[in-house]
Amino acid sequence: MVTDAVLNHAGREWGWVALRGVVAVLFGLMAVLMPGITLSALVLVWGAFALADGIFALIAGWRIRDQDKPLWPLILVGLTGIAAGIATFAWPGLTALVLLYIIAFWAVIGGVFQIAAAIRFRKDIENEWLHGLSGALSIVFGALLLFQPGAGALALVWVIGVYAVLFGVLLLALALRLKNHAATPA
């Protein structure tokens, strides 16, 4: 069970969760509305998205404390995103297939930790299922990329864009729940 202190911290730090959601929605909309984007541009834009998401998750995980310790699932999601973003910038000439696998594993690993966080919050916040649903969406997205790697670049851009928009909307909904929890007197 999550302590009141963790929920209070999470409620005060809802803005970091919201910022992750906004970045994801903006990235997703760009990918959907500009599907003709070149693969090299997609690689760089995705690297920036993964890096920004990782940084914001890391900040949130560090600031949301549980018995004076960082919230480890968010720390791991953050480190995974930062690593994926750095790898993308370090080797921008990666083939589409390698990028696809990086995105797929990032989504699956991040999804597992988001579900872990949702389970942890399940008895303490209302509609924690939003966080669990975003984790499940990440796992399904990652699995689709792993098992259907032959999809064309245009389809990949659209799938990534739709995923990012849905993921961002769910994070924004979670942020509002956290904000409302912080506003509720104990």
Short mmCIF file of C-alpha atoms in Angstrom, two decimals:
data_model
loop_
_atom_site.label_atom_id
_atom_site.label_comp_id
_atom_site.label_asym_id
_atom_site.label_seq_id
_atom_site.Cartn_x
_atom_site.Cartn_y
_atom_site.Cartn_z
CA MET A 1 0.00 0.00 0.00
CA VAL A 2 1.21 3.49 -0.83
CA THR A 3 1.64 5.83 2.07
CA ASP A 4 -0.15 9.16 2.33
CA ALA A 5 3.24 10.85 2.08
CA VAL A 6 3.86 9.28 -1.36
CA LEU A 7 0.42 10.33 -2.57
CA ASN A 8 0.94 13.85 -1.24
CA HIS A 9 4.29 14.06 -3.05
CA ALA A 10 2.76 12.64 -6.22
CA GLY A 11 -0.07 15.14 -6.01
CA ARG A 12 2.33 18.05 -5.63
CA GLU A 13 4.48 16.82 -8.52
CA TRP A 14 1.59 16.21 -10.94
CA GLY A 15 3.06 18.79 -13.32
CA TRP A 16 5.96 16.49 -14.27
CA VAL A 17 3.50 13.77 -15.24
CA ALA A 18 1.51 16.32 -17.23
CA LEU A 19 4.68 17.54 -18.96
CA ARG A 20 5.45 13.97 -20.06
CA GLY A 21 1.91 13.78 -21.46
CA VAL A 22 2.21 17.06 -23.36
CA VAL A 23 5.55 16.04 -24.92
CA ALA A 24 4.10 12.67 -25.96
CA VAL A 25 0.98 14.25 -27.52
CA LEU A 26 3.03 16.85 -29.42
CA PHE A 27 5.41 14.20 -30.74
CA GLY A 28 2.50 11.95 -31.71
CA LEU A 29 0.63 14.72 -33.51
CA MET A 30 3.75 15.66 -35.42
CA ALA A 31 4.27 12.05 -36.53
CA VAL A 32 0.61 11.64 -37.58
CA LEU A 33 0.25 15.01 -39.30
CA MET A 34 3.63 14.83 -41.06
CA PRO A 35 3.83 11.16 -42.12
CA GLY A 36 6.16 11.94 -44.99
CA ILE A 37 8.90 12.70 -42.50
CA THR A 38 12.16 11.06 -43.50
CA LEU A 39 13.49 8.14 -41.52
CA SER A 40 16.55 10.10 -40.38
CA ALA A 41 14.31 12.90 -39.10
CA LEU A 42 12.10 10.32 -37.40
CA VAL A 43 15.15 8.84 -35.70
CA LEU A 44 16.21 12.24 -34.33
CA VAL A 45 12.69 13.31 -33.32
CA TRP A 46 12.08 9.98 -31.59
CA GLY A 47 15.45 10.28 -29.82
CA ALA A 48 14.45 13.73 -28.53
CA PHE A 49 11.07 12.38 -27.38
CA ALA A 50 12.62 9.39 -25.56
CA LEU A 51 15.24 11.62 -23.93
CA ALA A 52 12.68 14.25 -22.80
CA ASP A 53 10.27 11.60 -21.53
CA GLY A 54 13.12 9.89 -19.68
CA ILE A 55 14.28 13.13 -18.07
CA PHE A 56 10.77 14.06 -16.94
CA ALA A 57 10.11 10.54 -15.59
CA LEU A 58 13.44 10.60 -13.74
CA ILE A 59 12.65 14.00 -12.20
CA ALA A 60 9.17 12.81 -11.18
CA GLY A 61 10.57 9.57 -9.73
CA TRP A 62 13.17 11.46 -7.76
CA ARG A 63 10.74 14.09 -6.45
CA ILE A 64 7.91 11.68 -5.58
CA ARG A 65 9.34 10.08 -2.46
CA ASP A 66 8.29 6.92 -0.63
CA GLN A 67 9.57 6.89 2.93
CA ASP A 68 12.27 9.35 1.83
CA LYS A 69 13.36 7.13 -1.11
CA PRO A 70 12.82 7.81 -4.83
CA LEU A 71 9.96 5.99 -6.56
CA TRP A 72 11.95 3.25 -8.33
CA PRO A 73 9.53 2.36 -11.18
CA LEU A 74 9.64 5.96 -12.45
CA ILE A 75 13.41 6.09 -11.97
CA LEU A 76 13.79 2.96 -14.14
CA VAL A 77 11.39 4.29 -16.80
CA GLY A 78 13.41 7.51 -16.82
CA LEU A 79 16.79 5.81 -17.12
CA THR A 80 15.49 3.55 -19.90
CA GLY A 81 14.16 6.56 -21.85
CA ILE A 82 17.37 8.54 -21.38
CA ALA A 83 19.47 5.55 -22.51
CA ALA A 84 17.28 5.05 -25.59
CA GLY A 85 17.48 8.76 -26.44
CA ILE A 86 21.26 8.92 -26.01
CA ALA A 87 21.75 5.75 -28.08
CA THR A 88 19.63 7.25 -30.84
CA PHE A 89 21.72 10.45 -30.94
CA ALA A 90 25.03 8.57 -30.61
CA TRP A 91 24.22 6.36 -33.62
CA PRO A 92 21.77 8.28 -35.83
CA GLY A 93 22.61 6.06 -38.77
CA LEU A 94 20.81 3.14 -37.15
CA THR A 95 18.72 1.15 -39.55
CA ALA A 96 14.96 1.34 -39.33
CA LEU A 97 14.85 -2.22 -37.97
CA VAL A 98 17.26 -1.45 -35.13
CA LEU A 99 15.31 1.71 -34.28
CA LEU A 100 12.13 -0.33 -34.34
CA TYR A 101 13.58 -2.80 -31.82
CA ILE A 102 14.87 -0.01 -29.57
CA ILE A 103 11.41 1.59 -29.56
CA ALA A 104 9.76 -1.79 -28.98
CA PHE A 105 11.92 -2.74 -25.99
CA TRP A 106 11.64 0.76 -24.54
CA ALA A 107 7.85 0.56 -24.76
CA VAL A 108 7.65 -2.92 -23.20
CA ILE A 109 10.05 -2.14 -20.34
CA GLY A 110 8.38 1.22 -19.65
CA GLY A 111 4.95 -0.44 -19.75
CA VAL A 112 5.93 -3.06 -17.20
CA PHE A 113 7.11 -0.41 -14.77
CA GLN A 114 4.02 1.75 -15.34
CA ILE A 115 1.82 -1.23 -14.48
CA ALA A 116 3.95 -1.83 -11.38
CA ALA A 117 3.37 1.77 -10.31
CA ALA A 118 -0.39 1.46 -10.99
CA ILE A 119 -0.57 -1.69 -8.86
CA ARG A 120 1.24 0.13 -6.10
CA PHE A 121 -1.29 3.00 -6.21
CA ARG A 122 -4.39 0.82 -6.75
CA LYS A 123 -5.80 1.13 -3.23
CA ASP A 124 -4.86 4.73 -2.70
CA ILE A 125 -5.96 6.82 -5.67
CA GLU A 126 -9.12 6.88 -7.69
CA ASN A 127 -8.87 5.69 -11.31
CA GLU A 128 -5.31 4.42 -10.99
CA TRP A 129 -6.24 2.17 -13.90
CA LEU A 130 -5.28 5.05 -16.21
CA HIS A 131 -1.63 4.50 -15.32
CA GLY A 132 -2.07 0.75 -15.71
CA LEU A 133 -3.79 1.26 -19.06
CA SER A 134 -0.94 3.44 -20.32
CA GLY A 135 1.46 0.65 -19.28
CA ALA A 136 -0.64 -1.99 -21.04
CA LEU A 137 -0.81 0.21 -24.15
CA SER A 138 2.98 0.50 -24.07
CA ILE A 139 3.40 -3.28 -23.83
CA VAL A 140 0.94 -3.96 -26.67
CA PHE A 141 2.62 -1.31 -28.82
CA GLY A 142 6.07 -2.78 -28.13
CA ALA A 143 4.87 -6.32 -28.82
CA LEU A 144 3.31 -5.27 -32.14
CA LEU A 145 6.60 -3.72 -33.21
CA LEU A 146 8.54 -6.82 -32.14
CA PHE A 147 6.26 -9.27 -33.93
CA GLN A 148 5.50 -7.18 -37.05
CA PRO A 149 8.87 -5.62 -37.93
CA GLY A 150 8.19 -5.72 -41.65
CA ALA A 151 5.71 -2.83 -41.53
CA GLY A 152 6.57 0.01 -43.87
CA ALA A 153 8.20 3.21 -42.67
CA LEU A 154 5.02 5.21 -43.21
CA ALA A 155 2.96 2.75 -41.18
CA LEU A 156 5.62 2.81 -38.49
CA VAL A 157 5.44 6.61 -38.29
CA TRP A 158 1.64 6.47 -37.94
CA VAL A 159 1.72 3.69 -35.35
CA ILE A 160 4.32 5.56 -33.31
CA GLY A 161 2.31 8.79 -33.61
CA VAL A 162 -0.99 7.24 -32.54
CA TYR A 163 0.72 5.42 -29.67
CA ALA A 164 2.37 8.64 -28.47
CA VAL A 165 -0.91 10.59 -28.59
CA LEU A 166 -2.81 7.90 -26.64
CA PHE A 167 0.05 7.52 -24.16
CA GLY A 168 0.20 11.30 -23.66
CA VAL A 169 -3.55 11.63 -23.15
CA LEU A 170 -3.47 8.88 -20.51
CA LEU A 171 -0.57 10.59 -18.73
CA LEU A 172 -2.47 13.90 -18.79
CA ALA A 173 -5.53 12.18 -17.28
CA LEU A 174 -3.33 10.65 -14.58
CA ALA A 175 -1.75 14.06 -13.88
CA LEU A 176 -5.20 15.59 -13.37
CA ARG A 177 -6.11 12.77 -10.96
CA LEU A 178 -2.89 13.40 -9.02
CA LYS A 179 -3.58 17.14 -8.98
CA ASN A 180 -7.12 16.51 -7.69
CA HIS A 181 -5.76 14.16 -5.03
CA ALA A 182 -3.38 16.87 -3.85
CA ALA A 183 -6.26 19.35 -3.65
CA THR A 184 -8.39 16.97 -1.56
CA PRO A 185 -7.97 17.63 2.18
CA ALA A 186 -6.88 14.60 4.19
#
